[in-house]
mmCIF file with all atom_site columns, C-alpha atoms in Angstrom:
data_model
loop_
_atom_site.group_PDB
_atom_site.id
_atom_site.type_symbol
_atom_site.label_atom_id
_atom_site.label_alt_id
_atom_site.label_comp_id
_atom_site.label_asym_id
_atom_site.label_entity_id
_atom_site.label_seq_id
_atom_site.pdbx_PDB_ins_code
_atom_site.Cartn_x
_atom_site.Cartn_y
_atom_site.Cartn_z
_atom_site.occupancy
_atom_site.B_iso_or_equiv
_atom_site.pdbx_formal_charge
_atom_site.auth_seq_id
_atom_site.auth_comp_id
_atom_site.auth_asym_id
_atom_site.auth_atom_id
_atom_site.pdbx_PDB_model_num
ATOM 1   C CA . MET A 1 1   ? 106.523 91.030  99.031  1.00 0.00 ? 13  MET A CA 1
ATOM 2   C CA . ALA A 1 2   ? 104.618 92.154  102.106 1.00 0.00 ? 14  ALA A CA 1
ATOM 3   C CA . GLU A 1 3   ? 101.255 93.846  101.701 1.00 0.00 ? 15  GLU A CA 1
ATOM 4   C CA . GLU A 1 4   ? 99.776  96.273  104.189 1.00 0.00 ? 16  GLU A CA 1
ATOM 5   C CA . ILE A 1 5   ? 95.984  96.568  104.263 1.00 0.00 ? 17  ILE A CA 1
ATOM 6   C CA . GLU A 1 6   ? 95.087  99.311  106.678 1.00 0.00 ? 18  GLU A CA 1
ATOM 7   C CA . ARG A 1 7   ? 92.002  101.287 107.667 1.00 0.00 ? 19  ARG A CA 1
ATOM 8   C CA . LYS A 1 8   ? 92.446  104.606 109.422 1.00 0.00 ? 20  LYS A CA 1
ATOM 9   C CA . PHE A 1 9   ? 89.994  106.549 111.602 1.00 0.00 ? 21  PHE A CA 1
ATOM 10  C CA . LEU A 1 10  ? 89.887  109.735 113.605 1.00 0.00 ? 22  LEU A CA 1
ATOM 11  C CA . VAL A 1 11  ? 89.516  109.118 117.337 1.00 0.00 ? 23  VAL A CA 1
ATOM 12  C CA . ALA A 1 12  ? 86.407  110.848 118.656 1.00 0.00 ? 24  ALA A CA 1
ATOM 13  C CA . ASP A 1 13  ? 87.182  110.319 122.343 1.00 0.00 ? 25  ASP A CA 1
ATOM 14  C CA . PRO A 1 14  ? 90.807  109.628 123.360 1.00 0.00 ? 26  PRO A CA 1
ATOM 15  C CA . SER A 1 15  ? 89.983  109.483 127.088 1.00 0.00 ? 27  SER A CA 1
ATOM 16  C CA . PHE A 1 16  ? 90.203  105.655 126.956 1.00 0.00 ? 28  PHE A CA 1
ATOM 17  C CA . LEU A 1 17  ? 93.999  106.054 126.679 1.00 0.00 ? 29  LEU A CA 1
ATOM 18  C CA . HIS A 1 18  ? 94.354  107.354 130.254 1.00 0.00 ? 30  HIS A CA 1
ATOM 19  C CA . GLY A 1 19  ? 96.538  104.863 132.089 1.00 0.00 ? 31  GLY A CA 1
ATOM 20  C CA . VAL A 1 20  ? 97.634  103.079 128.896 1.00 0.00 ? 32  VAL A CA 1
ATOM 21  C CA . GLU A 1 21  ? 101.382 103.058 128.281 1.00 0.00 ? 33  GLU A CA 1
ATOM 22  C CA . GLY A 1 22  ? 102.507 104.353 124.895 1.00 0.00 ? 34  GLY A CA 1
ATOM 23  C CA . ILE A 1 23  ? 105.807 104.538 123.083 1.00 0.00 ? 35  ILE A CA 1
ATOM 24  C CA . ASP A 1 24  ? 107.264 107.742 121.648 1.00 0.00 ? 36  ASP A CA 1
ATOM 25  C CA . CYS A 1 25  ? 107.957 107.754 117.923 1.00 0.00 ? 37  CYS A CA 1
ATOM 26  C CA . THR A 1 26  ? 109.812 110.192 115.707 1.00 0.00 ? 38  THR A CA 1
ATOM 27  C CA . GLN A 1 27  ? 109.794 109.642 111.984 1.00 0.00 ? 39  GLN A CA 1
ATOM 28  C CA . GLY A 1 28  ? 110.910 111.382 108.839 1.00 0.00 ? 40  GLY A CA 1
ATOM 29  C CA . TYR A 1 29  ? 110.611 110.886 105.126 1.00 0.00 ? 41  TYR A CA 1
ATOM 30  C CA . MET A 1 30  ? 113.245 110.976 102.430 1.00 0.00 ? 42  MET A CA 1
ATOM 31  C CA . PRO A 1 31  ? 112.628 113.226 99.415  1.00 0.00 ? 43  PRO A CA 1
ATOM 32  C CA . GLY A 1 32  ? 111.109 111.771 96.237  1.00 0.00 ? 44  GLY A CA 1
ATOM 33  C CA . ARG A 1 33  ? 107.688 110.330 97.063  1.00 0.00 ? 45  ARG A CA 1
ATOM 34  C CA . GLU A 1 34  ? 106.027 109.814 93.677  1.00 0.00 ? 46  GLU A CA 1
ATOM 35  C CA . ARG A 1 35  ? 106.064 106.002 93.476  1.00 0.00 ? 47  ARG A CA 1
ATOM 36  C CA . SER A 1 36  ? 107.058 105.099 97.004  1.00 0.00 ? 48  SER A CA 1
ATOM 37  C CA . VAL A 1 37  ? 107.656 106.481 100.474 1.00 0.00 ? 49  VAL A CA 1
ATOM 38  C CA . VAL A 1 38  ? 110.895 105.858 102.369 1.00 0.00 ? 50  VAL A CA 1
ATOM 39  C CA . ARG A 1 39  ? 110.465 106.373 106.100 1.00 0.00 ? 51  ARG A CA 1
ATOM 40  C CA . ILE A 1 40  ? 112.963 106.379 108.937 1.00 0.00 ? 52  ILE A CA 1
ATOM 41  C CA . ARG A 1 41  ? 111.421 105.834 112.372 1.00 0.00 ? 53  ARG A CA 1
ATOM 42  C CA . ILE A 1 42  ? 112.689 105.747 115.903 1.00 0.00 ? 54  ILE A CA 1
ATOM 43  C CA . LYS A 1 43  ? 110.210 103.864 118.068 1.00 0.00 ? 55  LYS A CA 1
ATOM 44  C CA . GLY A 1 44  ? 111.331 103.915 121.672 1.00 0.00 ? 56  GLY A CA 1
ATOM 45  C CA . GLN A 1 45  ? 114.988 102.876 121.453 1.00 0.00 ? 57  GLN A CA 1
ATOM 46  C CA . ARG A 1 46  ? 114.772 101.018 118.124 1.00 0.00 ? 58  ARG A CA 1
ATOM 47  C CA . GLY A 1 47  ? 115.358 102.278 114.582 1.00 0.00 ? 59  GLY A CA 1
ATOM 48  C CA . PHE A 1 48  ? 113.483 101.198 111.450 1.00 0.00 ? 60  PHE A CA 1
ATOM 49  C CA . LEU A 1 49  ? 113.728 101.741 107.704 1.00 0.00 ? 61  LEU A CA 1
ATOM 50  C CA . THR A 1 50  ? 110.391 101.308 105.904 1.00 0.00 ? 62  THR A CA 1
ATOM 51  C CA . ILE A 1 51  ? 109.631 101.454 102.199 1.00 0.00 ? 63  ILE A CA 1
ATOM 52  C CA . LYS A 1 52  ? 105.978 101.662 101.130 1.00 0.00 ? 64  LYS A CA 1
ATOM 53  C CA . SER A 1 53  ? 104.566 101.685 97.612  1.00 0.00 ? 65  SER A CA 1
ATOM 54  C CA . ALA A 1 54  ? 101.951 104.155 96.496  1.00 0.00 ? 66  ALA A CA 1
ATOM 55  C CA . ALA A 1 55  ? 98.554  103.288 97.967  1.00 0.00 ? 67  ALA A CA 1
ATOM 56  C CA . ARG A 1 56  ? 96.125  101.115 96.010  1.00 0.00 ? 68  ARG A CA 1
ATOM 57  C CA . GLY A 1 57  ? 92.928  101.907 97.877  1.00 0.00 ? 69  GLY A CA 1
ATOM 58  C CA . ILE A 1 58  ? 93.631  100.774 101.442 1.00 0.00 ? 70  ILE A CA 1
ATOM 59  C CA . ALA A 1 59  ? 96.419  98.378  100.380 1.00 0.00 ? 71  ALA A CA 1
ATOM 60  C CA . ARG A 1 60  ? 100.077 98.899  99.477  1.00 0.00 ? 72  ARG A CA 1
ATOM 61  C CA . SER A 1 61  ? 103.346 97.028  99.474  1.00 0.00 ? 73  SER A CA 1
ATOM 62  C CA . GLU A 1 62  ? 105.441 97.496  102.603 1.00 0.00 ? 74  GLU A CA 1
ATOM 63  C CA . PHE A 1 63  ? 108.986 96.460  103.487 1.00 0.00 ? 75  PHE A CA 1
ATOM 64  C CA . GLU A 1 64  ? 110.325 97.206  106.979 1.00 0.00 ? 76  GLU A CA 1
ATOM 65  C CA . TYR A 1 65  ? 113.758 96.531  108.435 1.00 0.00 ? 77  TYR A CA 1
ATOM 66  C CA . GLU A 1 66  ? 115.227 97.208  111.839 1.00 0.00 ? 78  GLU A CA 1
ATOM 67  C CA . ILE A 1 67  ? 118.378 99.329  111.646 1.00 0.00 ? 79  ILE A CA 1
ATOM 68  C CA . PRO A 1 68  ? 120.845 100.486 114.306 1.00 0.00 ? 80  PRO A CA 1
ATOM 69  C CA . LEU A 1 69  ? 119.450 103.316 116.441 1.00 0.00 ? 81  LEU A CA 1
ATOM 70  C CA . SER A 1 70  ? 122.507 105.478 115.720 1.00 0.00 ? 82  SER A CA 1
ATOM 71  C CA . ASP A 1 71  ? 121.927 105.066 111.963 1.00 0.00 ? 83  ASP A CA 1
ATOM 72  C CA . ALA A 1 72  ? 118.258 106.012 112.354 1.00 0.00 ? 84  ALA A CA 1
ATOM 73  C CA . ARG A 1 73  ? 119.193 109.162 114.279 1.00 0.00 ? 85  ARG A CA 1
ATOM 74  C CA . GLU A 1 74  ? 121.750 110.169 111.670 1.00 0.00 ? 86  GLU A CA 1
ATOM 75  C CA . MET A 1 75  ? 119.371 109.480 108.769 1.00 0.00 ? 87  MET A CA 1
ATOM 76  C CA . LEU A 1 76  ? 116.621 111.565 110.406 1.00 0.00 ? 88  LEU A CA 1
ATOM 77  C CA . ALA A 1 77  ? 119.067 114.425 110.902 1.00 0.00 ? 89  ALA A CA 1
ATOM 78  C CA . LEU A 1 78  ? 120.794 114.309 107.514 1.00 0.00 ? 90  LEU A CA 1
ATOM 79  C CA . LEU A 1 79  ? 118.500 112.685 104.949 1.00 0.00 ? 91  LEU A CA 1
ATOM 80  C CA . CYS A 1 80  ? 114.884 113.331 105.904 1.00 0.00 ? 92  CYS A CA 1
ATOM 81  C CA . ASP A 1 81  ? 112.748 116.325 105.039 1.00 0.00 ? 93  ASP A CA 1
ATOM 82  C CA . LYS A 1 82  ? 111.711 118.507 107.947 1.00 0.00 ? 94  LYS A CA 1
ATOM 83  C CA . PRO A 1 83  ? 109.565 118.774 109.955 1.00 0.00 ? 95  PRO A CA 1
ATOM 84  C CA . LEU A 1 84  ? 109.699 115.333 111.484 1.00 0.00 ? 96  LEU A CA 1
ATOM 85  C CA . VAL A 1 85  ? 106.491 113.643 112.631 1.00 0.00 ? 97  VAL A CA 1
ATOM 86  C CA . GLU A 1 86  ? 106.268 113.199 116.408 1.00 0.00 ? 98  GLU A CA 1
ATOM 87  C CA . LYS A 1 87  ? 103.691 111.035 118.135 1.00 0.00 ? 99  LYS A CA 1
ATOM 88  C CA . THR A 1 88  ? 103.025 108.604 120.920 1.00 0.00 ? 100 THR A CA 1
ATOM 89  C CA . ARG A 1 89  ? 101.768 105.218 119.745 1.00 0.00 ? 101 ARG A CA 1
ATOM 90  C CA . TYR A 1 90  ? 99.435  103.100 121.850 1.00 0.00 ? 102 TYR A CA 1
ATOM 91  C CA . GLU A 1 91  ? 98.538  99.502  121.063 1.00 0.00 ? 103 GLU A CA 1
ATOM 92  C CA . VAL A 1 92  ? 94.972  98.782  122.094 1.00 0.00 ? 104 VAL A CA 1
ATOM 93  C CA . SER A 1 93  ? 93.124  95.470  121.812 1.00 0.00 ? 105 SER A CA 1
ATOM 94  C CA . PHE A 1 94  ? 89.435  95.558  121.031 1.00 0.00 ? 106 PHE A CA 1
ATOM 95  C CA . ALA A 1 95  ? 87.214  92.636  119.958 1.00 0.00 ? 107 ALA A CA 1
ATOM 96  C CA . ASP A 1 96  ? 90.196  90.401  119.121 1.00 0.00 ? 108 ASP A CA 1
ATOM 97  C CA . ASN A 1 97  ? 91.864  93.064  116.961 1.00 0.00 ? 109 ASN A CA 1
ATOM 98  C CA . LEU A 1 98  ? 94.917  95.185  117.612 1.00 0.00 ? 110 LEU A CA 1
ATOM 99  C CA . TRP A 1 99  ? 94.514  98.914  117.045 1.00 0.00 ? 111 TRP A CA 1
ATOM 100 C CA . GLU A 1 100 ? 97.427  101.328 116.827 1.00 0.00 ? 112 GLU A CA 1
ATOM 101 C CA . VAL A 1 101 ? 96.374  104.695 118.197 1.00 0.00 ? 113 VAL A CA 1
ATOM 102 C CA . ASP A 1 102 ? 98.656  107.649 117.468 1.00 0.00 ? 114 ASP A CA 1
ATOM 103 C CA . VAL A 1 103 ? 98.491  110.836 119.536 1.00 0.00 ? 115 VAL A CA 1
ATOM 104 C CA . PHE A 1 104 ? 100.443 113.422 117.579 1.00 0.00 ? 116 PHE A CA 1
ATOM 105 C CA . SER A 1 105 ? 102.532 116.232 119.036 1.00 0.00 ? 117 SER A CA 1
ATOM 106 C CA . GLY A 1 106 ? 104.674 118.984 117.554 1.00 0.00 ? 118 GLY A CA 1
ATOM 107 C CA . LEU A 1 107 ? 103.159 120.533 114.420 1.00 0.00 ? 119 LEU A CA 1
ATOM 108 C CA . ASN A 1 108 ? 100.470 117.823 114.324 1.00 0.00 ? 120 ASN A CA 1
ATOM 109 C CA . ASN A 1 109 ? 99.360  118.396 117.926 1.00 0.00 ? 121 ASN A CA 1
ATOM 110 C CA . GLY A 1 110 ? 95.651  117.786 118.437 1.00 0.00 ? 122 GLY A CA 1
ATOM 111 C CA . LEU A 1 111 ? 95.388  114.970 115.916 1.00 0.00 ? 123 LEU A CA 1
ATOM 112 C CA . VAL A 1 112 ? 94.560  111.473 117.181 1.00 0.00 ? 124 VAL A CA 1
ATOM 113 C CA . LEU A 1 113 ? 94.296  108.613 114.675 1.00 0.00 ? 125 LEU A CA 1
ATOM 114 C CA . ALA A 1 114 ? 93.543  104.901 115.036 1.00 0.00 ? 126 ALA A CA 1
ATOM 115 C CA . GLU A 1 115 ? 94.636  102.277 112.501 1.00 0.00 ? 127 GLU A CA 1
ATOM 116 C CA . ILE A 1 116 ? 93.798  98.631  112.098 1.00 0.00 ? 128 ILE A CA 1
ATOM 117 C CA . GLU A 1 117 ? 95.705  96.256  109.823 1.00 0.00 ? 129 GLU A CA 1
ATOM 118 C CA . LEU A 1 118 ? 93.546  93.692  108.073 1.00 0.00 ? 130 LEU A CA 1
ATOM 119 C CA . GLU A 1 119 ? 94.102  90.409  106.260 1.00 0.00 ? 131 GLU A CA 1
ATOM 120 C CA . ALA A 1 120 ? 91.781  91.441  103.389 1.00 0.00 ? 132 ALA A CA 1
ATOM 121 C CA . ALA A 1 121 ? 90.348  94.745  102.167 1.00 0.00 ? 133 ALA A CA 1
ATOM 122 C CA . ASP A 1 122 ? 86.780  93.532  102.734 1.00 0.00 ? 134 ASP A CA 1
ATOM 123 C CA . GLN A 1 123 ? 87.429  92.000  106.168 1.00 0.00 ? 135 GLN A CA 1
ATOM 124 C CA . ASP A 1 124 ? 84.742  92.721  108.769 1.00 0.00 ? 136 ASP A CA 1
ATOM 125 C CA . PHE A 1 125 ? 85.744  94.023  112.197 1.00 0.00 ? 137 PHE A CA 1
ATOM 126 C CA . GLU A 1 126 ? 83.998  95.492  115.203 1.00 0.00 ? 138 GLU A CA 1
ATOM 127 C CA . LYS A 1 127 ? 84.509  99.214  115.645 1.00 0.00 ? 139 LYS A CA 1
ATOM 128 C CA . PRO A 1 128 ? 85.358  100.480 119.137 1.00 0.00 ? 140 PRO A CA 1
ATOM 129 C CA . PRO A 1 129 ? 83.030  103.119 120.622 1.00 0.00 ? 141 PRO A CA 1
ATOM 130 C CA . TRP A 1 130 ? 85.835  105.707 120.659 1.00 0.00 ? 142 TRP A CA 1
ATOM 131 C CA . LEU A 1 131 ? 86.259  105.730 116.867 1.00 0.00 ? 143 LEU A CA 1
ATOM 132 C CA . GLY A 1 132 ? 85.300  108.736 114.799 1.00 0.00 ? 144 GLY A CA 1
ATOM 133 C CA . ARG A 1 133 ? 84.932  108.947 111.043 1.00 0.00 ? 145 ARG A CA 1
ATOM 134 C CA . GLU A 1 134 ? 87.031  106.926 108.648 1.00 0.00 ? 146 GLU A CA 1
ATOM 135 C CA . VAL A 1 135 ? 89.846  108.758 106.834 1.00 0.00 ? 147 VAL A CA 1
ATOM 136 C CA . SER A 1 136 ? 91.465  105.803 105.040 1.00 0.00 ? 148 SER A CA 1
ATOM 137 C CA . HIS A 1 137 ? 91.010  107.442 101.637 1.00 0.00 ? 149 HIS A CA 1
ATOM 138 C CA . ASP A 1 138 ? 92.004  110.956 102.704 1.00 0.00 ? 150 ASP A CA 1
ATOM 139 C CA . ASP A 1 139 ? 95.681  111.364 101.843 1.00 0.00 ? 151 ASP A CA 1
ATOM 140 C CA . ARG A 1 140 ? 96.050  114.292 104.258 1.00 0.00 ? 152 ARG A CA 1
ATOM 141 C CA . TYR A 1 141 ? 96.098  111.779 107.126 1.00 0.00 ? 153 TYR A CA 1
ATOM 142 C CA . PHE A 1 142 ? 99.022  109.735 105.774 1.00 0.00 ? 154 PHE A CA 1
ATOM 143 C CA . ASN A 1 143 ? 102.019 110.336 108.030 1.00 0.00 ? 155 ASN A CA 1
ATOM 144 C CA . SER A 1 144 ? 104.107 111.204 104.966 1.00 0.00 ? 156 SER A CA 1
ATOM 145 C CA . GLN A 1 145 ? 101.608 113.958 104.135 1.00 0.00 ? 157 GLN A CA 1
ATOM 146 C CA . LEU A 1 146 ? 101.502 115.166 107.745 1.00 0.00 ? 158 LEU A CA 1
ATOM 147 C CA . ALA A 1 147 ? 105.267 115.728 107.428 1.00 0.00 ? 159 ALA A CA 1
ATOM 148 C CA . ARG A 1 148 ? 104.698 117.924 104.341 1.00 0.00 ? 160 ARG A CA 1
ATOM 149 C CA . ASN A 1 149 ? 101.474 119.586 105.445 1.00 0.00 ? 161 ASN A CA 1
ATOM 150 C CA . PRO A 1 150 ? 101.152 119.425 109.261 1.00 0.00 ? 162 PRO A CA 1
ATOM 151 C CA . TYR A 1 151 ? 97.729  119.287 110.873 1.00 0.00 ? 163 TYR A CA 1
ATOM 152 C CA . SER A 1 152 ? 98.290  122.647 112.604 1.00 0.00 ? 164 SER A CA 1
ATOM 153 C CA . THR A 1 153 ? 98.452  124.377 109.199 1.00 0.00 ? 165 THR A CA 1
ATOM 154 C CA . TRP A 1 154 ? 95.100  123.115 107.934 1.00 0.00 ? 166 TRP A CA 1
ATOM 155 C CA . ALA A 1 155 ? 92.551  125.883 107.453 1.00 0.00 ? 167 ALA A CA 1
ATOM 156 C CA . SER A 1 156 ? 89.761  123.877 109.087 1.00 0.00 ? 168 SER A CA 1
ATOM 157 C CA . ALA A 1 157 ? 91.223  121.025 111.087 1.00 0.00 ? 169 ALA A CA 1
ATOM 158 C CA . ASP A 1 158 ? 88.818  118.157 111.848 1.00 0.00 ? 170 ASP A CA 1
#
Protein backbone atom coordinates (compact mmCIF):
# COMPACT_ATOMS: atom_id res chain seq x y z
CA MET A 1 0.00 0.00 0.00
CA ALA A 2 1.27 3.45 -0.90
CA GLU A 3 0.89 6.29 1.58
CA GLU A 4 0.68 9.94 0.63
CA ILE A 5 1.81 12.46 3.25
CA GLU A 6 1.11 15.91 1.90
CA ARG A 7 1.08 19.48 3.19
CA LYS A 8 -0.87 22.09 1.28
CA PHE A 9 -0.50 25.89 1.29
CA LEU A 10 -2.03 28.89 -0.38
CA VAL A 11 0.42 30.73 -2.63
CA ALA A 12 0.76 34.35 -1.53
CA ASP A 13 2.72 35.51 -4.58
CA PRO A 14 2.50 33.44 -7.78
CA SER A 15 4.73 35.83 -9.77
CA PHE A 16 7.65 33.36 -9.40
CA LEU A 17 5.87 31.14 -11.95
CA HIS A 18 6.46 33.58 -14.83
CA GLY A 19 8.58 31.75 -17.38
CA VAL A 20 8.07 28.34 -15.74
CA GLU A 21 6.47 25.72 -17.98
CA GLY A 22 3.39 24.00 -16.58
CA ILE A 23 1.21 21.14 -17.69
CA ASP A 24 -2.56 21.38 -18.10
CA CYS A 25 -4.64 18.99 -16.01
CA THR A 26 -8.32 18.13 -16.07
CA GLN A 27 -9.69 15.84 -13.42
CA GLY A 28 -13.01 14.52 -12.23
CA TYR A 29 -14.32 12.45 -9.39
CA MET A 30 -16.63 9.46 -9.40
CA PRO A 31 -19.69 9.57 -7.13
CA GLY A 32 -19.55 7.96 -3.68
CA ARG A 33 -16.80 9.63 -1.65
CA GLU A 34 -17.47 8.54 1.94
CA ARG A 35 -14.53 6.17 2.48
CA SER A 36 -12.43 6.90 -0.57
CA VAL A 37 -12.04 9.19 -3.56
CA VAL A 38 -11.75 7.85 -7.11
CA ARG A 39 -10.19 10.39 -9.45
CA ILE A 40 -9.68 10.37 -13.19
CA ARG A 41 -7.02 12.81 -14.41
CA ILE A 42 -5.67 13.86 -17.75
CA LYS A 43 -2.24 15.40 -17.27
CA GLY A 44 -0.91 16.66 -20.58
CA GLN A 45 -1.46 13.70 -22.91
CA ARG A 46 -1.53 10.97 -20.24
CA GLY A 47 -4.47 9.48 -18.34
CA PHE A 48 -4.49 8.33 -14.72
CA LEU A 49 -6.84 6.52 -12.35
CA THR A 50 -6.21 7.34 -8.68
CA ILE A 51 -7.87 5.93 -5.59
CA LYS A 52 -7.29 7.71 -2.27
CA SER A 53 -8.53 6.73 1.17
CA ALA A 54 -10.14 9.18 3.52
CA ALA A 55 -7.54 11.52 5.02
CA ARG A 56 -5.91 10.69 8.35
CA GLY A 57 -4.52 14.09 9.24
CA ILE A 58 -2.12 14.88 6.40
CA ALA A 59 -1.69 11.21 5.42
CA ARG A 60 -3.83 8.81 3.39
CA SER A 61 -3.47 5.71 1.27
CA GLU A 62 -3.05 6.36 -2.44
CA PHE A 63 -3.02 4.06 -5.46
CA GLU A 64 -2.38 5.53 -8.92
CA TYR A 65 -2.33 3.81 -12.29
CA GLU A 66 -1.71 5.12 -15.77
CA ILE A 67 -4.60 4.35 -18.12
CA PRO A 68 -5.09 4.94 -21.85
CA LEU A 69 -5.82 8.59 -22.66
CA SER A 70 -8.97 7.61 -24.58
CA ASP A 71 -10.27 5.74 -21.52
CA ALA A 72 -9.56 8.74 -19.29
CA ARG A 73 -11.46 11.04 -21.64
CA GLU A 74 -14.44 8.70 -21.77
CA MET A 75 -14.47 8.21 -17.99
CA LEU A 76 -14.38 11.98 -17.40
CA ALA A 77 -17.28 12.44 -19.81
CA LEU A 78 -19.44 9.52 -18.68
CA LEU A 79 -18.60 8.60 -15.08
CA CYS A 80 -17.39 11.69 -13.24
CA ASP A 81 -19.46 14.30 -11.46
CA LYS A 82 -19.42 17.76 -12.99
CA PRO A 83 -17.90 20.29 -12.88
CA LEU A 84 -14.45 18.99 -13.65
CA VAL A 85 -11.42 20.56 -11.97
CA GLU A 86 -9.14 22.43 -14.38
CA LYS A 87 -5.67 23.64 -13.49
CA THR A 88 -2.13 24.09 -14.67
CA ARG A 89 0.44 22.24 -12.58
CA TYR A 90 3.98 23.53 -12.14
CA GLU A 91 6.78 21.53 -10.55
CA VAL A 92 9.10 23.83 -8.64
CA SER A 93 12.26 22.85 -6.76
CA PHE A 94 13.09 24.74 -3.60
CA ALA A 95 15.68 23.80 -0.94
CA ASP A 96 16.02 20.22 -2.23
CA ASN A 97 12.25 19.63 -2.22
CA LEU A 98 9.81 19.37 -5.09
CA TRP A 99 6.69 21.51 -4.83
CA GLU A 100 3.64 21.04 -7.03
CA VAL A 101 1.98 24.40 -7.61
CA ASP A 102 -1.53 24.36 -9.06
CA VAL A 103 -3.01 27.44 -10.74
CA PHE A 104 -6.72 26.74 -11.07
CA SER A 105 -8.98 27.89 -13.88
CA GLY A 106 -12.65 27.42 -14.69
CA LEU A 107 -14.89 27.60 -11.62
CA ASN A 108 -11.84 27.59 -9.33
CA ASN A 109 -10.15 30.51 -11.10
CA GLY A 110 -8.12 32.69 -8.75
CA LEU A 111 -7.00 29.85 -6.49
CA VAL A 112 -3.30 28.96 -6.38
CA LEU A 113 -2.15 26.11 -4.13
CA ALA A 114 1.26 24.57 -3.43
CA GLU A 115 1.74 21.01 -2.15
CA ILE A 116 4.75 19.16 -0.86
CA GLU A 117 4.87 15.39 -0.37
CA LEU A 118 6.82 14.27 2.67
CA GLU A 119 8.36 11.04 3.90
CA ALA A 120 6.94 11.54 7.43
CA ALA A 121 4.20 13.71 8.92
CA ASP A 122 6.69 15.47 11.20
CA GLN A 123 9.37 15.99 8.53
CA ASP A 124 11.00 19.43 8.56
CA PHE A 125 11.29 21.41 5.32
CA GLU A 126 12.19 24.93 4.32
CA LYS A 127 9.26 27.05 3.23
CA PRO A 128 9.65 29.13 0.06
CA PRO A 129 9.08 32.89 0.39
CA TRP A 130 6.05 32.72 -1.93
CA LEU A 131 4.03 30.47 0.39
CA GLY A 132 0.95 31.73 2.17
CA ARG A 133 -0.92 30.09 5.01
CA GLU A 134 -1.21 26.35 5.41
CA VAL A 135 -4.54 24.76 4.45
CA SER A 136 -3.62 21.08 4.88
CA HIS A 137 -6.44 20.52 7.38
CA ASP A 138 -9.07 22.55 5.53
CA ASP A 139 -11.10 20.09 3.46
CA ARG A 140 -12.39 22.87 1.20
CA TYR A 141 -9.00 22.88 -0.54
CA PHE A 142 -9.04 19.18 -1.45
CA ASN A 143 -9.47 18.90 -5.22
CA SER A 144 -12.39 16.51 -4.68
CA GLN A 145 -14.12 19.22 -2.64
CA LEU A 146 -13.29 21.91 -5.20
CA ALA A 147 -15.21 19.78 -7.73
CA ARG A 148 -18.27 19.79 -5.43
CA ASN A 149 -17.94 23.32 -4.09
CA PRO A 150 -15.83 25.44 -6.49
CA TYR A 151 -13.74 28.30 -5.15
CA SER A 152 -15.77 30.85 -7.13
CA THR A 153 -18.88 29.97 -5.08
CA TRP A 154 -17.32 30.60 -1.68
CA ALA A 155 -18.88 33.53 0.16
CA SER A 156 -15.50 34.92 1.24
CA ALA A 157 -12.75 33.40 -0.87
CA ASP A 158 -9.25 33.58 0.64
